[in-house]
Coordinates of N, CA and C and ligand atoms in Angstrom, one line a residue:
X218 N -104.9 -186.4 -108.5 CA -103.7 -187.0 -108.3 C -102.8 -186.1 -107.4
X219 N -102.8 -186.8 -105.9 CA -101.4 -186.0 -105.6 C -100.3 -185.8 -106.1
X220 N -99.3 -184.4 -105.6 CA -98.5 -184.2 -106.3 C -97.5 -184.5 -105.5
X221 N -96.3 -185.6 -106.8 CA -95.2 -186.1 -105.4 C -94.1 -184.8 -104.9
X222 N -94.1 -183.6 -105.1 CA -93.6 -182.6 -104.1 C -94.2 -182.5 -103.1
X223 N -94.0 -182.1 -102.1 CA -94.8 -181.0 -101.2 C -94.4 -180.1 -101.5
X224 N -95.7 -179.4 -100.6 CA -95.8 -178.0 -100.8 C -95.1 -177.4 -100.0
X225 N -94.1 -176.5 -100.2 CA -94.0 -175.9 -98.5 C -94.1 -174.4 -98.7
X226 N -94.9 -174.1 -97.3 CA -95.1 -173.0 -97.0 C -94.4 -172.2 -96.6
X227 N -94.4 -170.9 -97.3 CA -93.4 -170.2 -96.3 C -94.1 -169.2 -95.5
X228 N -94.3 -169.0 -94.3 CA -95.5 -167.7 -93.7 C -93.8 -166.9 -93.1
X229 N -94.5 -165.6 -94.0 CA -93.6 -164.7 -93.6 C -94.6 -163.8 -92.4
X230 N -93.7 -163.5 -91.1 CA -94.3 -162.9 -90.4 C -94.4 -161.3 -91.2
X231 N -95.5 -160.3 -90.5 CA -95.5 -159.2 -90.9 C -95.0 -158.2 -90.0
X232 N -94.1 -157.5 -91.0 CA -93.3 -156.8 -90.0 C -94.0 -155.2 -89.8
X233 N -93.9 -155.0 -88.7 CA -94.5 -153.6 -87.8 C -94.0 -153.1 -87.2
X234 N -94.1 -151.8 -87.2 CA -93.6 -151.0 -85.6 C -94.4 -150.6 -85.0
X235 N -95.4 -151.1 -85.1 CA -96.6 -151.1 -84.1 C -96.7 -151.5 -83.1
X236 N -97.0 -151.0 -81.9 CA -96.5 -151.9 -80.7 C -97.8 -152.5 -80.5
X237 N -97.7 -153.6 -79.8 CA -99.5 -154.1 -79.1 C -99.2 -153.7 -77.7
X238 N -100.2 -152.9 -77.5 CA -100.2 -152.8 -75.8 C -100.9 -153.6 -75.2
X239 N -99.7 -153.5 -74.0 CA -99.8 -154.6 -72.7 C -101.0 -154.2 -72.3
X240 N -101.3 -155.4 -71.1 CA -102.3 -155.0 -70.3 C -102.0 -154.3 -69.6
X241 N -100.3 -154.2 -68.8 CA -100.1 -153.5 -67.8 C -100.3 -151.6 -68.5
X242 N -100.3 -151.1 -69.9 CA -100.0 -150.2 -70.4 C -101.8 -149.8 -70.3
X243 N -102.7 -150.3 -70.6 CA -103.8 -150.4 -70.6 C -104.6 -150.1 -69.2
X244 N -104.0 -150.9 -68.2 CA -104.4 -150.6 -66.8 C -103.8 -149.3 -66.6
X245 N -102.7 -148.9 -67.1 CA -102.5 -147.9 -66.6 C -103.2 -146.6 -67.2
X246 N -102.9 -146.7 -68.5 CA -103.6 -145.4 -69.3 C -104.8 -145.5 -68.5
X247 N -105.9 -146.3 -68.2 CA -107.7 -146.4 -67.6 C -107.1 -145.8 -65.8
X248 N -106.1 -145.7 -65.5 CA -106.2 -145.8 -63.9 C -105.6 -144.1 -63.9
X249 N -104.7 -143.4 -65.2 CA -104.9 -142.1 -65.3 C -106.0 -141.7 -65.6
X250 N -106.9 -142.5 -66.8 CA -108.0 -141.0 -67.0 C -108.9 -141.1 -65.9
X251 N -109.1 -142.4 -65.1 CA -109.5 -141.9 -63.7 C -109.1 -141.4 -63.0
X252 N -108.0 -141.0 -62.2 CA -107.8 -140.0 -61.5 C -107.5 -138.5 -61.9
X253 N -107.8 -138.4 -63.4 CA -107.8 -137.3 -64.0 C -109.2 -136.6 -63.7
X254 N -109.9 -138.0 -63.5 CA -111.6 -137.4 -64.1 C -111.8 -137.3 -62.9
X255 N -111.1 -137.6 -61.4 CA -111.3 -137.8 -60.1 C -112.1 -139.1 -59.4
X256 N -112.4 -140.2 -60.1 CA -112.9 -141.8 -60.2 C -112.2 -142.3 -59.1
X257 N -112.5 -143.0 -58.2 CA -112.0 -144.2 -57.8 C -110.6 -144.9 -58.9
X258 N -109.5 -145.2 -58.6 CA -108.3 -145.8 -59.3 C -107.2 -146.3 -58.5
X259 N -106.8 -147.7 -58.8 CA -105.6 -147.9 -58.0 C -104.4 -147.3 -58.4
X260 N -103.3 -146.9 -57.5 CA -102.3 -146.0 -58.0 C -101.2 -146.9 -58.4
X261 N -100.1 -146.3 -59.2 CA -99.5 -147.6 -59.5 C -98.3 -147.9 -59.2
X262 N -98.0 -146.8 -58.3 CA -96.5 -147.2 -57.6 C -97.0 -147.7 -56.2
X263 N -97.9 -147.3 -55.6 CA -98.3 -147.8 -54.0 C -99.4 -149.1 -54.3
X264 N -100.2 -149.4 -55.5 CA -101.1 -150.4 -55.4 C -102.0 -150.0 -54.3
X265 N -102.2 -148.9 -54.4 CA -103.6 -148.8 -53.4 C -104.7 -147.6 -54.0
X266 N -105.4 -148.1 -53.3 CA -107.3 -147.9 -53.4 C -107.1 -146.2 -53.4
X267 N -107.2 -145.2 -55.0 CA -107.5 -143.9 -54.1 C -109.3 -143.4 -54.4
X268 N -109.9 -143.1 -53.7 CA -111.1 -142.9 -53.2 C -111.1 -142.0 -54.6
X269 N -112.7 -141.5 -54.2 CA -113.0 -141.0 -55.6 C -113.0 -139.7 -55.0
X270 N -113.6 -138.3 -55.8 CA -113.5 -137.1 -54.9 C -114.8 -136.6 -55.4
X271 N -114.6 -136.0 -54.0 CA -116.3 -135.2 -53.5 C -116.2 -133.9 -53.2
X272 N -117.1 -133.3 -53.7 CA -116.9 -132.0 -52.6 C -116.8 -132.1 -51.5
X273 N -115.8 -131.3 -50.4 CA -115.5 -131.5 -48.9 C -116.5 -130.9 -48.5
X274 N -116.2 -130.6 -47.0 CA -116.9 -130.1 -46.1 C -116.7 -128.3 -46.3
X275 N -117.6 -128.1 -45.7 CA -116.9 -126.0 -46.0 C -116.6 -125.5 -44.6
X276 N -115.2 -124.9 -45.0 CA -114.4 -124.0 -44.5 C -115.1 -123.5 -43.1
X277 N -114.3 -123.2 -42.1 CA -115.1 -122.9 -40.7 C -114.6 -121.2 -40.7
X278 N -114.6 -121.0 -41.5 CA -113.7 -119.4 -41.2 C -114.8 -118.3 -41.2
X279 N -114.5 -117.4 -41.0 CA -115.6 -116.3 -41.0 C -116.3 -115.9 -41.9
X280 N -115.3 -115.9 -42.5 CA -116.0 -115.2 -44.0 C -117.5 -116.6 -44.8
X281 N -117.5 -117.4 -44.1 CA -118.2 -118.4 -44.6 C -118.3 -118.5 -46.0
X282 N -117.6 -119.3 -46.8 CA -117.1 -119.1 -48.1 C -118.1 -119.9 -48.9
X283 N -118.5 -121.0 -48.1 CA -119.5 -121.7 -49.0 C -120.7 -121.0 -49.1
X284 N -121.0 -120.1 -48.1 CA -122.3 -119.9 -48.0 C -122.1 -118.4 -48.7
X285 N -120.9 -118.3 -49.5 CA -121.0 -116.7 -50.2 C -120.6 -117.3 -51.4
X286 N -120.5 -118.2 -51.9 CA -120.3 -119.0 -53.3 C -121.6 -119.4 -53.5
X287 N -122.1 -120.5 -52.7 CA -123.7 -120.9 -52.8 C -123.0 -122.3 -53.4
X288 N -124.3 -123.0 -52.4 CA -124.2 -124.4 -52.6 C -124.3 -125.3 -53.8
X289 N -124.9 -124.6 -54.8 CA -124.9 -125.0 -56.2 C -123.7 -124.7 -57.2
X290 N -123.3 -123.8 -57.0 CA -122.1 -123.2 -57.5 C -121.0 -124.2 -57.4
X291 N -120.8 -124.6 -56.0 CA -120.0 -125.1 -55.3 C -119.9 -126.3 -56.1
X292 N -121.1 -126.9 -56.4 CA -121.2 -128.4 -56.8 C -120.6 -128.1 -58.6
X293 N -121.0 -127.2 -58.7 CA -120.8 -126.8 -60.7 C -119.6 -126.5 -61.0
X294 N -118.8 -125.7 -59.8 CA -117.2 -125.3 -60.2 C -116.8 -127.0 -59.7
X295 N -117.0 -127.6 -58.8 CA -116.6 -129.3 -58.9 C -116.7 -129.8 -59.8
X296 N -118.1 -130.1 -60.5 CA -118.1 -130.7 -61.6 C -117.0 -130.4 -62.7
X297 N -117.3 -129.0 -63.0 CA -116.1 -128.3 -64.5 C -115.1 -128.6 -64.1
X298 N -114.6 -128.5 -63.1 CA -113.4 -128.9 -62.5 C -112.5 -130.2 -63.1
X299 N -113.4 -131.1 -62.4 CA -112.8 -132.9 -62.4 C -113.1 -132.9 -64.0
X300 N -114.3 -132.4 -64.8 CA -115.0 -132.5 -66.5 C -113.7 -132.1 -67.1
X301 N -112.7 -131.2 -66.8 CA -111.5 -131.2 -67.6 C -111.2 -132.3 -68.2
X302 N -110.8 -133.3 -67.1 CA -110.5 -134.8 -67.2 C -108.7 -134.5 -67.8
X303 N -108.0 -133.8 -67.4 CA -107.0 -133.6 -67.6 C -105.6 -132.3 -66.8
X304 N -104.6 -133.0 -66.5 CA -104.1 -132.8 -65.7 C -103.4 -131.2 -66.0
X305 N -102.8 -131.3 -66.9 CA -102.0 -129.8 -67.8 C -103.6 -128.7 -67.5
X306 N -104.7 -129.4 -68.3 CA -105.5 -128.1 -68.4 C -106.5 -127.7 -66.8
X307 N -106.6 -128.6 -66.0 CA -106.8 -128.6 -64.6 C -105.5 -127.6 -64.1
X308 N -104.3 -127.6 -64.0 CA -103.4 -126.4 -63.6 C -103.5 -125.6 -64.1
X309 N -103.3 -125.2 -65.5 CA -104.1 -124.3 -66.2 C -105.4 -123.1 -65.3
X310 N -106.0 -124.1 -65.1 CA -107.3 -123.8 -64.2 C -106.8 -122.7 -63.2
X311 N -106.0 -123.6 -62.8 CA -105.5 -123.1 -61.0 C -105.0 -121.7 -61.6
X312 N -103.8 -121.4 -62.4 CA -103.6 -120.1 -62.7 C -104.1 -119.4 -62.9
X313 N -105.6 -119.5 -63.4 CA -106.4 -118.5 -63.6 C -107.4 -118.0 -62.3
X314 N -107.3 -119.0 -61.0 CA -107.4 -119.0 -59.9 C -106.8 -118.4 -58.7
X315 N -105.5 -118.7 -59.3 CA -104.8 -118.1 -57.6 C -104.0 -116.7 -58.2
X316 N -103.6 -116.0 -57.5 CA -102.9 -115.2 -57.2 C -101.5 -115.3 -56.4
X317 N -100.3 -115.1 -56.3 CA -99.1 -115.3 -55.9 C -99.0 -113.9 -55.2
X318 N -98.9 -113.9 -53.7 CA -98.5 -112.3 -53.1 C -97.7 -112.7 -52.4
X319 N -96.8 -111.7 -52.0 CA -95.4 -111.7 -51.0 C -96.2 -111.8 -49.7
X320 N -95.5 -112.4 -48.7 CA -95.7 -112.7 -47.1 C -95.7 -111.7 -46.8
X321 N -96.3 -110.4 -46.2 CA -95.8 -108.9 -45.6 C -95.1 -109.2 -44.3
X322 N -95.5 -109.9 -43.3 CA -94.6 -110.3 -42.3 C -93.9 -111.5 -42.5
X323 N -92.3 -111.9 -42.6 CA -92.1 -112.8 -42.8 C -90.8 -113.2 -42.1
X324 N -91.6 -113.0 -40.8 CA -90.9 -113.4 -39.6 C -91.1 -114.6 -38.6
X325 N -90.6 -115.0 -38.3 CA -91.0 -116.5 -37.4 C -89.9 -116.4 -36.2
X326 N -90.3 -115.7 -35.2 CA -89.4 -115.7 -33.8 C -88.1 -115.4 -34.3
X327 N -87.9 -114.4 -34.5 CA -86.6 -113.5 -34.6 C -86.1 -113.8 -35.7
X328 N -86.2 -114.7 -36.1 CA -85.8 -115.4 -38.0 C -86.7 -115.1 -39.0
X329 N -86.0 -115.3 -40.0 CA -87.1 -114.9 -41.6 C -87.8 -115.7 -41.5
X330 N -89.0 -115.7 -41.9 CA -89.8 -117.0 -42.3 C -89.5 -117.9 -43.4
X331 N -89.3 -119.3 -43.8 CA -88.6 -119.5 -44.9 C -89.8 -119.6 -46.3
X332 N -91.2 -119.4 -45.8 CA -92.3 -119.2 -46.7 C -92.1 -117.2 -46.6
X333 N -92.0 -116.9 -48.3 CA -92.2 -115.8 -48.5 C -93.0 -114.9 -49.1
X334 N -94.0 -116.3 -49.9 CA -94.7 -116.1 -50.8 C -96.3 -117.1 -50.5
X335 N -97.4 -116.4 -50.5 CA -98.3 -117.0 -50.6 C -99.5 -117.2 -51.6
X336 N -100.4 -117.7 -51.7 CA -101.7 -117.5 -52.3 C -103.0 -117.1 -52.1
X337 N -103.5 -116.9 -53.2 CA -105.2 -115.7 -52.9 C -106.0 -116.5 -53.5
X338 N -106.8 -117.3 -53.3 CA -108.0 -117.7 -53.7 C -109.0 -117.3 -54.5
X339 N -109.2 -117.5 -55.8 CA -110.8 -117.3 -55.9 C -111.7 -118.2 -56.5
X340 N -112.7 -118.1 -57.0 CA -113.2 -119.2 -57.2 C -114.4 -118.7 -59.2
X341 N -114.6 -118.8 -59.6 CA -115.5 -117.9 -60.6 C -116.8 -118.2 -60.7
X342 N -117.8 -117.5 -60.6 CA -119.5 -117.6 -60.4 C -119.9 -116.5 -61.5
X343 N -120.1 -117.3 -62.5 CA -120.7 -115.5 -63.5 C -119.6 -115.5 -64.2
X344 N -119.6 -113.7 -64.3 CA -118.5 -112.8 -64.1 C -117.7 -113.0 -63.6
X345 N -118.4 -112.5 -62.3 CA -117.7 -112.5 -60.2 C -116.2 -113.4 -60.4
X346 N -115.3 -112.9 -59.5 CA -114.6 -113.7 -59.0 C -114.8 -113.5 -57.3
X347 N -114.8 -114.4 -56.6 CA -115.1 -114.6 -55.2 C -113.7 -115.0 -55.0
X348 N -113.8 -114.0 -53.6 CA -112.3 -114.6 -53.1 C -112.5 -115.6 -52.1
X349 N -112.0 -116.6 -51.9 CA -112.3 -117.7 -50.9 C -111.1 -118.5 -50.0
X350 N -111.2 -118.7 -48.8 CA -109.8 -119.0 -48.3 C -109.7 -120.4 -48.5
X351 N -108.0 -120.7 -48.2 CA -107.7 -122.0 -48.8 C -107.8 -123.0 -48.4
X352 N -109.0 -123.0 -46.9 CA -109.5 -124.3 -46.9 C -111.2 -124.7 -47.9
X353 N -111.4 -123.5 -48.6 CA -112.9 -123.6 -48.9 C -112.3 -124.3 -50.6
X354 N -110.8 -123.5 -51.2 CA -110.6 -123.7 -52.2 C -110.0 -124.9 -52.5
X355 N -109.6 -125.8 -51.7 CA -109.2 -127.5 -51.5 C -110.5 -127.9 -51.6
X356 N -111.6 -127.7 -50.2 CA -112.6 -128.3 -50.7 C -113.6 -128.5 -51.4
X357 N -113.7 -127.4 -52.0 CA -114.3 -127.2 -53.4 C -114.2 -128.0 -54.4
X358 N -112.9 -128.1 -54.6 CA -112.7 -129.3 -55.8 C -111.6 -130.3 -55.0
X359 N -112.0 -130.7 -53.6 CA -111.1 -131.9 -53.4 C -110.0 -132.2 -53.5
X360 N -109.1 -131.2 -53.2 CA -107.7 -131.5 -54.1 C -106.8 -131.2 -52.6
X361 N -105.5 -131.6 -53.2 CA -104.8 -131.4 -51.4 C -103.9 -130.1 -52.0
X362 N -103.2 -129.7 -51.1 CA -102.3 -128.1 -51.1 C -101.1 -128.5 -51.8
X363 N -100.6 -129.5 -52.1 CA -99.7 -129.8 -52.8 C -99.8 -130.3 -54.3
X364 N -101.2 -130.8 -54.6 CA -101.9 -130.3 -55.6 C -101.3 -129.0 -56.4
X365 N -102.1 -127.9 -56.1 CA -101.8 -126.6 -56.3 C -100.3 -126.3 -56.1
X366 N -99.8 -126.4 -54.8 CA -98.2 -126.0 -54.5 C -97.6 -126.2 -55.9
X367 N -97.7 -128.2 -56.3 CA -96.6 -127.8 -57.7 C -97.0 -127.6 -58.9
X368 N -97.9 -127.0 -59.2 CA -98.7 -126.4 -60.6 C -98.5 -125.3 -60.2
X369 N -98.6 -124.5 -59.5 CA -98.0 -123.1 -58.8 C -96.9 -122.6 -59.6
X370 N -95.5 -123.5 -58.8 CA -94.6 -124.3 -59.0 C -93.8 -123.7 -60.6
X371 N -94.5 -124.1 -61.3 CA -94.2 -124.6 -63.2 C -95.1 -123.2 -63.7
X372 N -95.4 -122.2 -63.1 CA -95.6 -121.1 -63.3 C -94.7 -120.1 -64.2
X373 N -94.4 -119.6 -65.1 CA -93.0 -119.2 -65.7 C -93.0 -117.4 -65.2
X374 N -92.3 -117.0 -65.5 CA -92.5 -115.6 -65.0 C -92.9 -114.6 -66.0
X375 N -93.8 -115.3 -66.9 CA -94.9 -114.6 -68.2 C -96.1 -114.9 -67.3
X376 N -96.2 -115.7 -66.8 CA -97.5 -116.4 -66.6 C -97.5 -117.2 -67.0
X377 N -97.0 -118.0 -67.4 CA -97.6 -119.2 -68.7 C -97.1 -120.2 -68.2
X378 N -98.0 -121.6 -67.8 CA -97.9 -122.6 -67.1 C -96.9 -123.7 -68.0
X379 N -95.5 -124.1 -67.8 CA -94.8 -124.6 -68.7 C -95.4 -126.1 -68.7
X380 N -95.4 -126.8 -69.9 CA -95.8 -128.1 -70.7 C -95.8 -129.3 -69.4
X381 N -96.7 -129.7 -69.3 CA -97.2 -131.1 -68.8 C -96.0 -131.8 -69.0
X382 N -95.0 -132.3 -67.9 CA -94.2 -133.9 -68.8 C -94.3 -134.9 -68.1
X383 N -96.2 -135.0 -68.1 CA -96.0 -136.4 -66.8 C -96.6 -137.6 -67.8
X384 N -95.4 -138.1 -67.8 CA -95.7 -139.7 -69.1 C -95.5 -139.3 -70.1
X385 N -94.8 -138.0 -70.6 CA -94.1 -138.1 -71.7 C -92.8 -138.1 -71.7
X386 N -92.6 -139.3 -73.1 CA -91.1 -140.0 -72.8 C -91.3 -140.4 -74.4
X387 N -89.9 -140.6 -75.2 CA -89.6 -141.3 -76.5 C -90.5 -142.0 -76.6
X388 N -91.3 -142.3 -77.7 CA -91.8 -143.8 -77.7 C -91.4 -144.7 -77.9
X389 N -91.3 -145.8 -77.1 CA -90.2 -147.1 -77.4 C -90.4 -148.0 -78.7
X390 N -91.1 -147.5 -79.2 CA -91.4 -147.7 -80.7 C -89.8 -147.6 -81.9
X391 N -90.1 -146.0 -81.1 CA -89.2 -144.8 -82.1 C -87.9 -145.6 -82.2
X392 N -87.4 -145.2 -83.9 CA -86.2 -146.0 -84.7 C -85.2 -144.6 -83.8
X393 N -84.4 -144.8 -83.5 CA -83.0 -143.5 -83.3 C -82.7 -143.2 -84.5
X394 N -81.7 -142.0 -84.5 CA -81.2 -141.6 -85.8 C -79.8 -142.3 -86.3
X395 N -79.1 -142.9 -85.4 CA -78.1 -143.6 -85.5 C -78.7 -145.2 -86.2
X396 N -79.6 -145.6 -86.0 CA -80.1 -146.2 -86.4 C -80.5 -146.7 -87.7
X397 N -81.2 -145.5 -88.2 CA -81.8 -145.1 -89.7 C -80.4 -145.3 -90.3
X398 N -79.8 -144.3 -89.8 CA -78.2 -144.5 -90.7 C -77.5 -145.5 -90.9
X399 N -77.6 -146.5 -89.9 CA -77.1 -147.6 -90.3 C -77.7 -148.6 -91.4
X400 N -79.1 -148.4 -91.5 CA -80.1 -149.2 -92.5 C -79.2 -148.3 -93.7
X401 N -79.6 -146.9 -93.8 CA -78.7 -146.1 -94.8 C -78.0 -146.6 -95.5
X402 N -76.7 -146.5 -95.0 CA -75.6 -147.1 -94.8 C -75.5 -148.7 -95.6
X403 N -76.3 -148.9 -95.1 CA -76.6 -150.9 -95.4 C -77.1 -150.8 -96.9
X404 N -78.0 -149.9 -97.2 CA -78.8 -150.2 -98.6 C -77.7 -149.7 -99.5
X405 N -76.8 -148.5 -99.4 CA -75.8 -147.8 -100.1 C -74.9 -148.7 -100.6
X406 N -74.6 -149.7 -99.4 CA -73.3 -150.6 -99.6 C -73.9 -151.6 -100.7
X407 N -75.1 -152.2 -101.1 CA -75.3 -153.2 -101.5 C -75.0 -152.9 -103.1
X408 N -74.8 -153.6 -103.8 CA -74.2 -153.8 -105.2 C -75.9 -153.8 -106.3
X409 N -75.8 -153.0 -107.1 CA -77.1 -153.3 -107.8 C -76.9 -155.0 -108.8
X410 N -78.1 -155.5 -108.7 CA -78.3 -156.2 -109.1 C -79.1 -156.4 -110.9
X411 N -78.9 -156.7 -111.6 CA -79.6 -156.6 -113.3 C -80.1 -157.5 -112.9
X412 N -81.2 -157.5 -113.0 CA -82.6 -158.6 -113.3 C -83.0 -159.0 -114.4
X413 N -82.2 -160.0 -115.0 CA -82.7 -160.8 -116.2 C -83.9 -161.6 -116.3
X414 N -84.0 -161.8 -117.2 CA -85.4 -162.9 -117.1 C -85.3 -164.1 -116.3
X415 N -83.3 -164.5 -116.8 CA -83.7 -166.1 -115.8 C -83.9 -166.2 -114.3
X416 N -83.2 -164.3 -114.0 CA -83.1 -164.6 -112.8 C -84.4 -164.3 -111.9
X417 N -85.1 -163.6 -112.7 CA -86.7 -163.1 -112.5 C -87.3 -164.6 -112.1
X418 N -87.2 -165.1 -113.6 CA -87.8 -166.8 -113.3 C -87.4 -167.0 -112.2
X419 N -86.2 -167.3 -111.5 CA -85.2 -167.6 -110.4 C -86.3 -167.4 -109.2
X420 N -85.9 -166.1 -109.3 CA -86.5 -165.1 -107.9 C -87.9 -165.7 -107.5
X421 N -88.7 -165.8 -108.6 CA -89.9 -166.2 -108.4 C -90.6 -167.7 -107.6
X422 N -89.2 -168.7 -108.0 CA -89.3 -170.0 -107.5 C -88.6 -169.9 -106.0
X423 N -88.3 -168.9 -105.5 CA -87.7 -168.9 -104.2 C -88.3 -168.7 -102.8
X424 N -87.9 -168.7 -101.9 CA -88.7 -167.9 -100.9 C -88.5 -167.1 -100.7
X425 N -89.2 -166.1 -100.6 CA -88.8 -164.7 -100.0 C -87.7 -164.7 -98.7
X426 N -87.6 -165.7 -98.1 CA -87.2 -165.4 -96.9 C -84.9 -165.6 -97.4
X427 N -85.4 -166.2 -98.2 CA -83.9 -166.9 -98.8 C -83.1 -165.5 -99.9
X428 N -84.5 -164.6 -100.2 CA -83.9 -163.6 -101.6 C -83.4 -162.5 -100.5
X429 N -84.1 -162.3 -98.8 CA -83.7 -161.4 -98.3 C -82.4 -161.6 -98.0
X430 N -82.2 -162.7 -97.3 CA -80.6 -163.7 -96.8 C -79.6 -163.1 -98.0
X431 N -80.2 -163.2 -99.4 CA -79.3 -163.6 -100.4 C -79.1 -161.5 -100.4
X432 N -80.4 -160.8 -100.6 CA -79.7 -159.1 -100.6 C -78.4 -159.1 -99.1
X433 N -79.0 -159.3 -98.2 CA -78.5 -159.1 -97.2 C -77.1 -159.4 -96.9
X434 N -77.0 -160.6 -97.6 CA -75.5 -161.0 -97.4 C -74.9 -160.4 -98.5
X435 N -75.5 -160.0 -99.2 CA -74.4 -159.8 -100.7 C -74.3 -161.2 -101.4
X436 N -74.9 -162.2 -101.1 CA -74.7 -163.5 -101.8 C -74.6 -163.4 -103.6
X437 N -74.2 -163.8 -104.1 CA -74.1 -163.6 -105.6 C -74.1 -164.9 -106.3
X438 N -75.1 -165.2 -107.0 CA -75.7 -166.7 -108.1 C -75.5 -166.5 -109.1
X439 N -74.9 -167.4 -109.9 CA -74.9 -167.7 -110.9 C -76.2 -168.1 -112.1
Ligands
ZN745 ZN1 -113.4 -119.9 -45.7

């Protein structure tokens, strides 16, 4: 026998601070750890195609850099390289790489040069450190001079490469503290309630969504 009430349902949504991530948040996290790992990725302020990275071509200089590293080497400091798959510990890298020396001439046609400071390459095999000039050390691990320039850059004057802050930001998640305080604030203000039986009975025949209304406002039943 149906029953002559209906039923009604109440679906209380569940409440989270969980965020669901976008797609757009998703493309992006996958299009960093590719270009972390050196992958093919589109970039995401230009929307364009960046190529994947290869070992270059070697250096024309005298000292023939590739051919005093050796061609396998070459390919293995690449690999460990891009295998970081991470950007902080890839500069990291570089510090342990370059050296920072004063210009000794740092003159440009009767004026100072406004570069006063340069870099020393090396590369590590073994033990060995090999010194290598800086077109062998770009193409080694594919990277451009500006690359390096600003991880150089964030060098502190301990040595110590100061903190990665690229995409760290608040999580838009996060409650403020002004915030919390005001919930605070809100629970402090409310009046305690005695919970008798009838009003237990009460509570029980209600909706949840109507007992919240009723704390929230301060509503008061008889
Ligand atoms: Zn060279």
């Amino acid at each position: 026998m149906a029953s002559s009430h209906s039923k009604v349902e109440y679906k209380v949504p569940k409440i989270t601070r969980k965020r669901k991530r976008s797609d757009t948040e998703w493309k992006q996290a996958d299009a960093k750890l590719k270009r972390n790992c050196g992958q093919t990725y589109v970039s995401r302020r230009r929307q364009q195609v960046v190529r994947e990275r290869k070992v270059g071509p070697p250096c024309q200089c005298q000292d023939k850099c590739y051919t005093r590293v050796g061609e396998e080497n070459v390919k293995e400091i690449f690999k460990s390289y891009w295998g970081l798959k991470d950007h902080y510990g890839q500069s990291v890298y570089f510090v342990g790489c370059i050296t920072e020396v004063e210009v000794k001439r740092s003159r440009v046609k009767d004026r100072p040069s406004r570069q006063t400071r340069n870099f020393l390459y090396t590369v590590k095999v073994g033990h060995a450190d090999i010194k290598v000039c800086r077109k062998a050390f770009l193409s080694i691990h594919d990277i451009t001079d500006k690359r390096v320039r600003n991880a150089m850059k964030k060098v502190t004057p301990t040595g110590v490469l100061a903190p990665d802050m690229c995409g760290r930001h608040t999580p838009l998640n996060k409650i403020s503290e002004d915030r919390k305080q005001s919930v605070r604030n809100h629970i402090n203000s409310l009046q305690t309630v005695v919970i008798t039986r009838e009003l237990k009975a009460h509570i029980a025949s209600i909706s949840p969504w109507v007992l919240i209304l009723a704390l929230c406002t301060k509503v008061t039943w008889n």
